[in-house]
């Protein structure tokens, strides 16, 4: 038998099923009535060398709806737990099935998961399904994040199922194919630490390190090193969110990915006017997951993660606690430094110095005070094109602007400054009103606005693009805008 990969094969691996059985349940997706492709990501398919899908769209419909399973796949749903809004719960893939793993062109192992694919042993009271609109929302925002250079799960396709799902209304159903470095979450560690043996926890930890952090393999303190690495990736991730005004919306520990990708695009949204307290999620009444509380929650989630590793850090509980605390104690300083470096870059400063802190904070004060658009401001600053904006004429802003001009002149020549600014500040983000409008139209069968928006957000740093008024938010839109989980 030849092991060579034929051009037409989907070559599926199933490394997760070699782990302790308590970590998953074997389950098939539930077939759907009348699958139709709403969107398929050709460039991602090429990256994954899914040539057969590119050559034969019938296969997309069959395999990516869950109606057929590729040869070699042993589909499973993964078990996990999590702290939701601070409260521990047993969870698991209630509406997702992992078809298996693929190797990308870059030789990375990635998960291929169907979401909205029917009931599983973890579905609890849920129907295991998803609405077409919510899966398309995940598709467009995750792709936008990818092009904003932010680590994220990706979307390969959305299939309209031809079946209705019952929420407050009867809605079109959809299945998303999600590609992720893996779907291992802080909540997966919580599940293993609470329900499995210490040996199983060690086995699982080794699997995670081998898959995601192979450079740590020689270390004799694997759990501690893992905690440090996961912490650094989370810091980088959240700093990136703050760079573009992204609000995840539901940073429960089950939605925090161990490889450090943005995962679970439920009630997420983008902030328009700068306000650190911005929340859009309908269920986040106390602002736990507000824009500027995200770094604090990152720390909170990492503390939970550290807790799951204590039993394998050392045999002495007190010592383990000390080690974990020492790692976590560096979070705040590390975060603050990386955040300042990022903000400085948004201002065209390559070499952040302590003295820049005041200028950055003053700008954010002004942005909040004058409700300035967080994205458009930096683009306008780059073009030096503030026209008709009330805040520009204020003495406060004029003073700030003079300081900034002097500062960037010291730093670099102006083409260097513009280059840095252009690489950090997108000219387009998936504005909430555009996303919602596009989704309404696709649901009615018209894909035009969706495709147009997808194209726009796939090139967000192209300062040559003529975006007209595409990034102007309708008055008062945000005041009533709400996002929802689990639709
Ligand atoms: P999420 O809010 O998407 O992070 O989901 C939290 C938990 O609820 C996960 O265990 C999901 O699998 C589960 N879940 C969400 N929607 C459904 C559904 N329609 N049917 C079954 N389980 C669901
Ligand atoms: Mg989730």
Short mmCIF file of C-alpha atoms and ligand atoms in Angstrom, two decimals:
data_model
loop_
_atom_site.label_atom_id
_atom_site.label_comp_id
_atom_site.label_asym_id
_atom_site.label_seq_id
_atom_site.Cartn_x
_atom_site.Cartn_y
_atom_site.Cartn_z
CA UNK A 1 0.00 0.00 0.00
CA UNK A 2 1.34 3.41 -0.91
CA UNK A 3 1.33 6.06 1.83
CA UNK A 4 1.83 8.91 -0.58
CA UNK A 5 -0.87 11.55 -0.51
CA UNK A 6 -2.97 11.44 -3.65
CA UNK A 7 -4.06 14.79 -5.00
CA UNK A 8 -7.71 13.93 -4.44
CA UNK A 9 -7.44 12.66 -0.85
CA UNK A 10 -8.54 14.46 2.27
CA UNK A 11 -5.89 13.06 4.52
CA UNK A 12 -7.39 13.00 8.01
CA UNK A 13 -5.52 12.19 11.19
CA UNK A 14 -7.07 11.53 14.57
CA UNK A 15 -4.38 12.21 17.17
CA UNK A 16 -6.89 13.33 19.82
CA UNK A 17 -8.48 9.91 20.12
CA UNK A 18 -5.21 8.50 21.40
CA UNK A 19 -5.81 10.53 24.57
CA UNK A 20 -7.75 9.17 27.56
CA UNK A 21 -11.30 8.28 26.56
CA UNK A 22 -12.88 10.62 29.08
CA UNK A 23 -11.72 13.52 26.89
CA UNK A 24 -14.13 12.91 24.04
CA UNK A 25 -17.12 10.98 22.74
CA UNK A 26 -17.26 9.35 19.35
CA UNK A 27 -20.21 10.87 17.54
CA UNK A 28 -21.29 11.47 13.95
CA UNK A 29 -22.69 14.73 12.68
CA UNK A 30 -26.45 14.57 12.10
CA UNK A 31 -27.21 14.73 8.37
CA UNK A 32 -28.99 17.80 7.00
CA UNK A 33 -31.83 17.92 4.50
CA UNK A 34 -30.72 20.11 1.66
CA UNK A 35 -27.14 21.39 1.93
CA UNK A 36 -26.20 24.43 -0.17
CA UNK A 37 -22.88 26.24 -0.14
CA UNK A 38 -23.27 29.80 1.10
CA UNK A 39 -19.57 30.54 1.24
CA UNK A 40 -16.36 28.60 0.70
CA UNK A 41 -12.86 29.86 1.45
CA UNK A 42 -10.80 28.93 -1.61
CA UNK A 43 -7.57 30.48 -0.41
CA UNK A 44 -7.73 28.62 2.90
CA UNK A 45 -8.62 25.40 1.07
CA UNK A 46 -5.48 25.86 -1.04
CA UNK A 47 -3.41 26.39 2.12
CA UNK A 48 -4.78 23.14 3.48
CA UNK A 49 -4.20 21.41 0.14
CA UNK A 50 -7.86 20.43 -0.06
CA UNK A 51 -7.57 20.09 -3.81
CA UNK A 52 -10.52 17.77 -4.15
CA UNK A 53 -12.86 20.46 -2.77
CA UNK A 54 -11.51 22.94 -5.25
CA UNK A 55 -12.11 20.54 -8.11
CA UNK A 56 -15.51 19.21 -7.10
CA UNK A 57 -17.95 21.44 -5.26
CA UNK A 58 -20.32 18.52 -4.67
CA UNK A 59 -17.81 17.29 -2.11
CA UNK A 60 -17.95 20.59 -0.21
CA UNK A 61 -21.69 20.20 0.17
CA UNK A 62 -21.45 16.61 1.31
CA UNK A 63 -18.43 16.71 3.62
CA UNK A 64 -18.77 20.18 5.05
CA UNK A 65 -22.44 19.74 5.92
CA UNK A 66 -21.66 16.54 7.82
CA UNK A 67 -23.70 14.40 5.42
CA UNK A 68 -20.57 12.42 4.56
CA UNK A 69 -17.43 11.70 6.55
CA UNK A 70 -14.02 11.61 4.87
CA UNK A 71 -12.22 8.31 4.77
CA UNK A 72 -9.97 7.86 7.79
CA UNK A 73 -11.96 10.19 10.02
CA UNK A 74 -13.13 9.08 13.46
CA UNK A 75 -15.41 11.97 14.37
CA UNK A 76 -15.58 13.04 18.01
CA UNK A 77 -16.94 15.74 20.23
CA UNK A 78 -14.54 17.05 22.83
CA UNK A 79 -15.25 17.18 26.53
CA UNK A 80 -14.42 20.34 28.44
CA UNK A 81 -15.56 22.42 31.36
CA UNK A 82 -15.25 26.13 32.03
CA UNK A 83 -15.94 29.15 34.16
CA UNK A 84 -18.79 31.08 32.56
CA UNK A 85 -19.06 34.60 33.97
CA UNK A 86 -17.00 33.31 36.90
CA UNK A 87 -19.04 30.15 37.59
CA UNK A 88 -17.78 26.63 37.01
CA UNK A 89 -19.81 24.39 34.64
CA UNK A 90 -19.28 21.09 32.83
CA UNK A 91 -19.56 21.71 29.10
CA UNK A 92 -18.23 20.04 25.95
CA UNK A 93 -18.91 20.34 22.23
CA UNK A 94 -22.68 20.55 22.39
CA UNK A 95 -23.04 21.42 18.73
CA UNK A 96 -19.68 20.62 17.18
CA UNK A 97 -17.90 17.58 15.83
CA UNK A 98 -14.19 17.30 15.23
CA UNK A 99 -13.79 15.49 11.91
CA UNK A 100 -10.06 15.19 12.51
CA UNK A 101 -6.78 16.90 11.85
CA UNK A 102 -5.17 18.03 8.62
CA UNK A 103 -1.65 19.10 7.81
CA UNK A 104 -1.39 22.55 6.29
CA UNK A 105 1.07 23.59 3.58
CA UNK A 106 3.18 25.08 6.38
CA UNK A 107 3.30 21.59 7.91
CA UNK A 108 1.09 22.56 10.84
CA UNK A 109 -1.45 20.15 12.27
CA UNK A 110 -4.88 21.83 12.36
CA UNK A 111 -8.34 20.75 13.46
CA UNK A 112 -11.22 20.54 11.02
CA UNK A 113 -14.39 20.93 13.01
CA UNK A 114 -18.03 21.22 11.99
CA UNK A 115 -20.06 23.61 14.12
CA UNK A 116 -23.85 23.42 14.17
CA UNK A 117 -23.65 19.76 13.18
CA UNK A 118 -26.27 18.30 15.50
CA UNK A 119 -26.68 16.89 18.97
CA UNK A 120 -23.82 15.28 20.89
CA UNK A 121 -23.53 13.74 24.36
CA UNK A 122 -22.66 17.27 25.58
CA UNK A 123 -25.70 19.04 24.12
CA UNK A 124 -27.61 19.28 27.41
CA UNK A 125 -30.93 21.02 26.54
CA UNK A 126 -29.58 22.40 23.23
CA UNK A 127 -30.55 21.30 19.74
CA UNK A 128 -26.95 21.00 18.53
CA UNK A 129 -27.69 23.38 15.69
CA UNK A 130 -26.73 26.91 14.71
CA UNK A 131 -28.40 29.60 12.66
CA UNK A 132 -27.03 30.40 9.23
CA UNK A 133 -26.61 34.01 10.25
CA UNK A 134 -24.53 33.28 13.37
CA UNK A 135 -22.22 30.97 11.45
CA UNK A 136 -21.75 33.60 8.73
CA UNK A 137 -21.05 36.15 11.44
CA UNK A 138 -18.28 33.92 12.78
CA UNK A 139 -17.02 33.41 9.22
CA UNK A 140 -16.66 37.06 8.34
CA UNK A 141 -15.32 38.29 11.68
CA UNK A 142 -12.78 35.47 12.07
CA UNK A 143 -11.54 36.05 8.52
CA UNK A 144 -11.34 39.79 9.20
CA UNK A 145 -9.27 39.05 12.32
CA UNK A 146 -6.93 36.87 10.30
CA UNK A 147 -6.29 39.69 7.84
CA UNK A 148 -5.83 42.12 10.74
CA UNK A 149 -2.86 39.88 11.67
CA UNK A 150 -4.47 38.57 14.82
CA UNK A 151 -4.18 34.89 15.79
CA UNK A 152 -7.56 33.29 15.21
CA UNK A 153 -9.43 30.17 14.27
CA UNK A 154 -10.43 30.35 10.62
CA UNK A 155 -13.50 29.58 8.60
CA UNK A 156 -13.46 27.24 5.64
CA UNK A 157 -17.14 27.27 4.73
CA UNK A 158 -20.71 27.84 5.71
CA UNK A 159 -23.36 25.49 4.39
CA UNK A 160 -27.02 26.37 4.51
CA UNK A 161 -28.70 23.23 5.80
CA UNK A 162 -32.15 23.59 4.23
CA UNK A 163 -33.58 23.04 7.71
CA UNK A 164 -35.01 25.52 10.19
CA UNK A 165 -33.74 26.02 13.69
CA UNK A 166 -36.01 27.25 16.44
CA UNK A 167 -34.84 30.23 18.46
CA UNK A 168 -37.20 33.10 19.25
CA UNK A 169 -38.20 32.71 15.60
CA UNK A 170 -37.91 29.96 13.02
CA UNK A 171 -34.56 30.64 11.33
CA UNK A 172 -32.37 29.20 8.59
CA UNK A 173 -29.85 26.65 9.83
CA UNK A 174 -26.15 26.66 8.97
CA UNK A 175 -23.03 24.56 9.50
CA UNK A 176 -19.63 26.25 9.78
CA UNK A 177 -16.34 24.46 9.14
CA UNK A 178 -13.83 25.83 11.58
CA UNK A 179 -10.10 25.39 11.21
CA UNK A 180 -8.08 25.84 14.40
CA UNK A 181 -4.57 25.09 15.62
CA UNK A 182 -6.60 23.00 18.03
CA UNK A 183 -9.77 23.39 20.06
CA UNK A 184 -7.97 22.86 23.36
CA UNK A 185 -9.10 25.43 25.88
CA UNK A 186 -8.36 26.43 29.45
CA UNK A 187 -11.67 24.66 30.05
CA UNK A 188 -10.23 21.42 28.66
CA UNK A 189 -7.54 21.53 31.34
CA UNK A 190 -10.21 22.29 33.95
CA UNK A 191 -12.11 19.22 32.80
CA UNK A 192 -9.05 16.95 32.91
CA UNK A 193 -7.82 18.28 36.26
CA UNK A 194 -11.23 17.73 37.87
CA UNK A 195 -12.34 14.44 36.37
CA UNK A 196 -9.25 12.49 35.31
CA UNK A 197 -6.28 10.95 37.14
CA UNK A 198 -3.00 12.76 37.67
CA UNK A 199 -1.43 10.44 35.11
CA UNK A 200 -4.03 11.43 32.54
CA UNK A 201 -3.36 15.09 33.26
CA UNK A 202 0.36 14.50 32.68
CA UNK A 203 -0.41 12.64 29.45
CA UNK A 204 -2.69 15.41 28.23
CA UNK A 205 -0.20 18.13 29.15
CA UNK A 206 2.51 16.34 27.19
CA UNK A 207 0.20 16.05 24.18
CA UNK A 208 -0.48 19.79 24.31
CA UNK A 209 3.19 20.65 24.61
CA UNK A 210 4.17 18.36 21.78
CA UNK A 211 1.48 19.78 19.55
CA UNK A 212 1.68 23.47 20.38
CA UNK A 213 4.91 24.20 22.21
CA UNK A 214 7.43 21.63 20.96
CA UNK A 215 10.35 23.90 21.82
CA UNK A 216 9.60 23.27 25.51
CA UNK A 217 10.08 19.52 25.23
CA UNK A 218 13.56 19.41 26.74
CA UNK A 219 12.49 21.27 29.89
CA UNK A 220 12.35 19.49 33.24
CA UNK A 221 9.57 21.83 34.42
CA UNK A 222 7.01 21.33 31.67
CA UNK A 223 3.86 22.56 33.47
CA UNK A 224 5.53 25.80 34.58
CA UNK A 225 6.97 26.44 31.14
CA UNK A 226 3.57 25.74 29.62
CA UNK A 227 1.92 28.26 31.94
CA UNK A 228 4.49 30.89 30.95
CA UNK A 229 4.02 30.27 27.23
CA UNK A 230 0.23 30.25 27.36
CA UNK A 231 0.42 33.48 29.34
CA UNK A 232 2.66 35.16 26.76
CA UNK A 233 0.39 34.11 23.90
CA UNK A 234 -2.68 35.41 25.73
CA UNK A 235 -0.97 38.73 26.37
CA UNK A 236 -0.07 39.04 22.69
CA UNK A 237 -3.58 38.12 21.69
CA UNK A 238 -5.37 40.58 23.95
CA UNK A 239 -2.91 43.37 23.07
CA UNK A 240 -3.83 42.71 19.45
CA UNK A 241 -7.54 42.94 20.28
CA UNK A 242 -6.91 46.28 21.94
CA UNK A 243 -5.00 47.41 18.87
CA UNK A 244 -8.08 47.16 16.63
CA UNK A 245 -10.92 47.76 19.11
CA UNK A 246 -12.12 44.16 19.26
CA UNK A 247 -14.38 43.11 22.11
CA UNK A 248 -14.61 39.33 22.41
CA UNK A 249 -17.73 39.55 24.52
CA UNK A 250 -17.62 36.19 26.28
CA UNK A 251 -14.15 35.47 27.60
CA UNK A 252 -15.23 32.46 29.64
CA UNK A 253 -12.40 30.01 30.31
CA UNK A 254 -13.95 27.56 27.82
CA UNK A 255 -13.53 30.23 25.16
CA UNK A 256 -9.82 30.79 25.82
CA UNK A 257 -7.67 28.79 23.49
CA UNK A 258 -4.44 27.23 24.75
CA UNK A 259 -2.57 27.88 21.46
CA UNK A 260 -3.60 31.52 21.84
CA UNK A 261 -6.10 32.02 19.03
CA UNK A 262 -9.24 34.10 19.12
CA UNK A 263 -11.98 31.50 19.37
CA UNK A 264 -15.77 31.48 19.59
CA UNK A 265 -17.20 34.42 17.76
CA UNK A 266 -20.51 34.70 19.58
CA UNK A 267 -21.34 38.13 20.92
CA UNK A 268 -18.11 39.78 19.77
CA UNK A 269 -18.13 43.22 18.17
CA UNK A 270 -15.88 46.12 17.29
CA UNK A 271 -15.77 49.34 19.25
CA UNK A 272 -16.38 52.45 17.15
CA UNK A 273 -16.17 55.50 19.42
CA UNK A 274 -13.45 55.05 21.99
CA UNK A 275 -14.86 54.19 25.36
CA UNK A 276 -13.04 51.67 27.56
CA UNK A 277 -16.31 50.54 29.15
CA UNK A 278 -17.89 49.48 25.86
CA UNK A 279 -19.99 46.31 26.04
CA UNK A 280 -22.32 45.02 23.33
CA UNK A 281 -23.22 41.58 24.64
CA UNK A 282 -26.83 41.38 25.78
CA UNK A 283 -25.94 39.11 28.72
CA UNK A 284 -22.89 41.02 30.01
CA UNK A 285 -24.81 43.28 32.37
CA UNK A 286 -21.92 44.13 34.68
CA UNK A 287 -19.32 44.81 32.03
CA UNK A 288 -17.19 41.82 33.03
CA UNK A 289 -16.05 41.49 29.41
CA UNK A 290 -15.97 45.18 28.48
CA UNK A 291 -13.28 46.48 26.09
CA UNK A 292 -10.74 47.49 28.69
CA UNK A 293 -11.53 44.77 31.19
CA UNK A 294 -10.20 42.18 28.73
CA UNK A 295 -6.63 42.27 30.14
CA UNK A 296 -7.98 41.69 33.68
CA UNK A 297 -10.08 38.78 32.53
CA UNK A 298 -7.09 37.35 30.67
CA UNK A 299 -5.30 37.32 34.02
CA UNK A 300 -8.31 35.80 35.78
CA UNK A 301 -8.52 33.00 33.19
CA UNK A 302 -4.80 32.34 33.42
CA UNK A 303 -5.12 31.98 37.19
CA UNK A 304 -7.73 29.29 36.58
CA UNK A 305 -5.38 27.67 34.08
CA UNK A 306 -2.52 27.74 36.61
CA UNK A 307 -4.83 26.07 39.13
CA UNK A 308 -5.30 23.08 36.81
CA UNK A 309 -1.53 22.50 36.69
CA UNK A 310 -0.74 22.76 40.42
CA UNK A 311 -0.93 19.02 41.08
CA UNK A 312 1.73 18.32 38.46
CA UNK A 313 4.01 21.28 39.10
CA UNK A 314 5.44 19.72 42.24
CA UNK A 315 4.37 17.26 44.92
CA UNK A 316 4.26 20.02 47.47
CA UNK A 317 1.05 22.03 47.13
CA UNK A 318 2.52 25.11 48.79
CA UNK A 319 5.52 25.07 46.50
CA UNK A 320 3.31 24.70 43.40
CA UNK A 321 1.28 27.69 44.50
CA UNK A 322 4.41 29.75 44.94
CA UNK A 323 5.71 28.82 41.49
CA UNK A 324 2.39 29.59 39.83
CA UNK A 325 2.09 32.91 41.65
CA UNK A 326 5.55 33.91 40.57
CA UNK A 327 4.66 33.34 36.92
CA UNK A 328 1.31 35.10 37.19
CA UNK A 329 2.87 38.03 39.03
CA UNK A 330 4.73 38.99 35.88
CA UNK A 331 1.48 39.26 33.86
CA UNK A 332 0.64 42.82 34.65
CA UNK A 333 4.08 44.28 33.91
CA UNK A 334 4.49 42.23 30.75
CA UNK A 335 1.02 43.23 29.57
CA UNK A 336 1.56 46.88 30.30
CA UNK A 337 4.86 46.92 28.44
CA UNK A 338 3.48 45.16 25.35
CA UNK A 339 0.40 47.34 25.34
CA UNK A 340 2.49 50.53 25.46
CA UNK A 341 4.75 49.27 22.68
CA UNK A 342 1.66 48.53 20.57
CA UNK A 343 0.05 51.92 21.26
CA UNK A 344 3.33 53.66 20.47
CA UNK A 345 3.44 51.84 17.13
CA UNK A 346 -0.10 53.01 16.37
CA UNK A 347 1.38 56.48 16.72
CA UNK A 348 4.31 55.71 14.44
CA UNK A 349 6.85 55.29 17.25
CA UNK A 350 9.11 52.32 16.77
CA UNK A 351 11.14 52.64 19.95
CA UNK A 352 8.77 53.14 22.86
CA UNK A 353 10.29 55.01 25.82
CA UNK A 354 8.83 55.58 29.31
CA UNK A 355 8.16 59.19 28.49
CA UNK A 356 5.67 58.17 25.76
CA UNK A 357 3.27 56.81 28.38
CA UNK A 358 1.85 60.23 29.20
CA UNK A 359 1.21 61.06 25.56
CA UNK A 360 -0.59 57.75 24.97
CA UNK A 361 -2.80 58.12 28.04
CA UNK A 362 -3.60 61.74 27.22
CA UNK A 363 -4.72 60.73 23.74
CA UNK A 364 -7.04 58.05 25.13
CA UNK A 365 -8.48 60.60 27.56
CA UNK A 366 -9.24 62.90 24.67
CA UNK A 367 -10.65 60.10 22.56
CA UNK A 368 -13.01 59.18 25.35
CA UNK A 369 -13.95 62.76 26.15
CA UNK A 370 -14.76 63.62 22.53
CA UNK A 371 -16.14 60.16 21.54
CA UNK A 372 -13.58 59.80 18.77
CA UNK A 373 -13.73 56.84 16.40
CA UNK A 374 -10.90 54.52 17.46
CA UNK A 375 -10.15 53.27 13.93
CA UNK A 376 -10.68 56.39 11.85
CA UNK A 377 -8.64 58.56 14.21
CA UNK A 378 -5.36 56.76 13.55
CA UNK A 379 -5.98 56.67 9.81
CA UNK A 380 -6.65 60.41 9.83
CA UNK A 381 -3.56 61.00 11.93
CA UNK A 382 -1.51 59.17 9.34
CA UNK A 383 -2.97 61.32 6.55
CA UNK A 384 -2.84 64.43 8.71
CA UNK A 385 -6.41 64.94 7.58
CA UNK A 386 -8.68 66.10 10.36
CA UNK A 387 -11.39 68.07 8.67
CA UNK A 388 -14.65 69.12 10.23
CA UNK A 389 -13.95 67.26 13.46
CA UNK A 390 -14.95 69.31 16.50
CA UNK A 391 -12.20 68.04 18.75
CA UNK A 392 -9.41 69.18 16.38
CA UNK A 393 -9.95 72.81 17.19
CA UNK A 394 -9.71 72.36 20.94
CA UNK A 395 -6.56 73.57 22.63
CA UNK A 396 -6.22 70.20 24.36
CA UNK A 397 -6.03 68.39 21.06
CA UNK A 398 -3.80 70.98 19.43
CA UNK A 399 -1.35 70.65 22.34
CA UNK A 400 -1.38 66.89 22.09
CA UNK A 401 -0.89 67.05 18.34
CA UNK A 402 2.16 69.32 18.66
CA UNK A 403 3.72 66.94 21.18
CA UNK A 404 3.09 64.00 18.89
CA UNK A 405 4.61 65.78 15.88
CA UNK A 406 7.75 66.61 17.85
CA UNK A 407 7.97 63.08 19.17
CA UNK A 408 7.78 61.33 15.82
CA UNK A 409 10.24 63.75 14.30
CA UNK A 410 12.86 62.68 16.84
CA UNK A 411 12.16 59.05 16.18
CA UNK A 412 12.28 58.46 12.46
CA UNK A 413 12.02 60.03 9.09
CA UNK A 414 8.41 60.52 8.11
CA UNK A 415 8.18 57.69 5.61
CA UNK A 416 9.27 55.32 8.38
CA UNK A 417 6.61 56.73 10.69
CA UNK A 418 3.89 56.31 8.06
CA UNK A 419 5.04 52.78 7.39
CA UNK A 420 4.71 51.81 11.05
CA UNK A 421 1.33 53.51 11.35
CA UNK A 422 0.02 51.80 8.24
CA UNK A 423 1.11 48.42 9.48
CA UNK A 424 -0.68 48.82 12.83
CA UNK A 425 -3.80 50.79 12.03
CA UNK A 426 -6.37 49.19 9.74
CA UNK A 427 -8.31 51.49 7.46
CA UNK A 428 -11.24 49.08 7.63
CA UNK A 429 -12.67 46.88 10.34
CA UNK A 430 -15.86 44.83 10.07
CA UNK A 431 -18.10 47.60 11.34
CA UNK A 432 -21.05 46.25 13.26
CA UNK A 433 -23.68 47.97 11.11
CA UNK A 434 -22.13 46.64 7.89
CA UNK A 435 -21.89 43.11 9.28
CA UNK A 436 -25.49 43.08 10.47
CA UNK A 437 -26.79 44.50 7.21
CA UNK A 438 -24.83 41.98 5.14
CA UNK A 439 -26.13 39.14 7.29
CA UNK A 440 -29.74 40.24 6.95
CA UNK A 441 -29.35 40.18 3.18
CA UNK A 442 -27.64 36.78 2.95
CA UNK A 443 -30.39 35.32 5.09
CA UNK A 444 -32.84 36.52 2.45
CA UNK A 445 -30.72 34.91 -0.27
CA UNK A 446 -28.70 37.89 -1.51
CA UNK A 447 -24.96 37.36 -0.95
CA UNK A 448 -23.76 40.60 -2.58
CA UNK A 449 -23.20 42.78 0.48
CA UNK A 450 -21.61 39.90 2.36
CA UNK A 451 -19.13 39.18 -0.42
CA UNK A 452 -18.36 42.86 -0.84
CA UNK A 453 -17.70 43.29 2.87
CA UNK A 454 -15.62 40.14 3.01
CA UNK A 455 -13.45 41.48 0.22
CA UNK A 456 -13.07 44.80 2.00
CA UNK A 457 -12.05 43.32 5.36
CA UNK A 458 -9.61 40.97 3.64
CA UNK A 459 -7.30 43.88 2.79
CA UNK A 460 -7.47 46.12 5.85
CA UNK A 461 -4.04 47.75 5.63
CA UNK A 462 -4.30 48.81 2.02
CA UNK A 463 -4.09 52.58 2.30
CA UNK A 464 -4.66 52.90 -1.44
CA UNK A 465 -8.22 51.56 -1.15
CA UNK A 466 -11.03 53.95 -1.76
CA UNK A 467 -13.43 53.15 1.05
CA UNK A 468 -15.73 56.18 0.67
CA UNK A 469 -18.10 56.29 3.60
CA UNK A 470 -17.89 52.60 4.35
CA UNK A 471 -16.30 53.25 7.74
CA UNK A 472 -18.69 55.96 8.88
CA UNK A 473 -21.00 54.65 11.55
CA UNK A 474 -24.64 55.78 11.43
CA UNK A 475 -25.53 58.18 14.26
CA UNK A 476 -26.66 56.47 17.46
CA UNK A 477 -26.16 52.98 16.00
CA UNK A 478 -24.01 51.80 18.90
CA UNK A 479 -26.34 53.08 21.59
CA UNK A 480 -28.89 50.36 20.87
CA UNK A 481 -26.64 47.72 19.30
CA UNK A 482 -26.73 44.35 21.10
CA UNK A 483 -25.04 41.04 20.37
CA UNK A 484 -26.06 37.53 21.41
CA UNK A 485 -24.53 34.17 22.43
CA UNK A 486 -25.34 30.70 21.19
CA UNK A 487 -27.67 31.53 18.31
P1 LIG B 1 -20.63 29.12 23.70
O1 LIG B 1 -21.49 30.16 24.35
O2 LIG B 1 -20.80 29.07 22.21
O3 LIG B 1 -19.22 29.18 24.13
O4 LIG B 1 -21.22 27.72 24.19
C1 LIG B 1 -21.23 27.31 25.53
C2 LIG B 1 -21.65 25.87 25.61
O5 LIG B 1 -22.98 25.70 25.14
C3 LIG B 1 -20.80 24.92 24.78
O6 LIG B 1 -20.66 23.71 25.51
C4 LIG B 1 -21.62 24.72 23.54
O7 LIG B 1 -21.34 23.51 22.89
C5 LIG B 1 -23.02 24.73 24.11
N1 LIG B 1 -24.04 25.11 23.12
C6 LIG B 1 -24.24 26.33 22.58
N2 LIG B 1 -25.26 26.30 21.70
C7 LIG B 1 -25.74 25.04 21.68
C8 LIG B 1 -26.79 24.37 20.99
N3 LIG B 1 -27.58 24.99 20.12
N4 LIG B 1 -26.96 23.05 21.23
C9 LIG B 1 -26.17 22.40 22.11
N5 LIG B 1 -25.18 22.97 22.79
C10 LIG B 1 -24.96 24.28 22.60
MG1 LIG B 2 -17.60 28.28 23.51
#
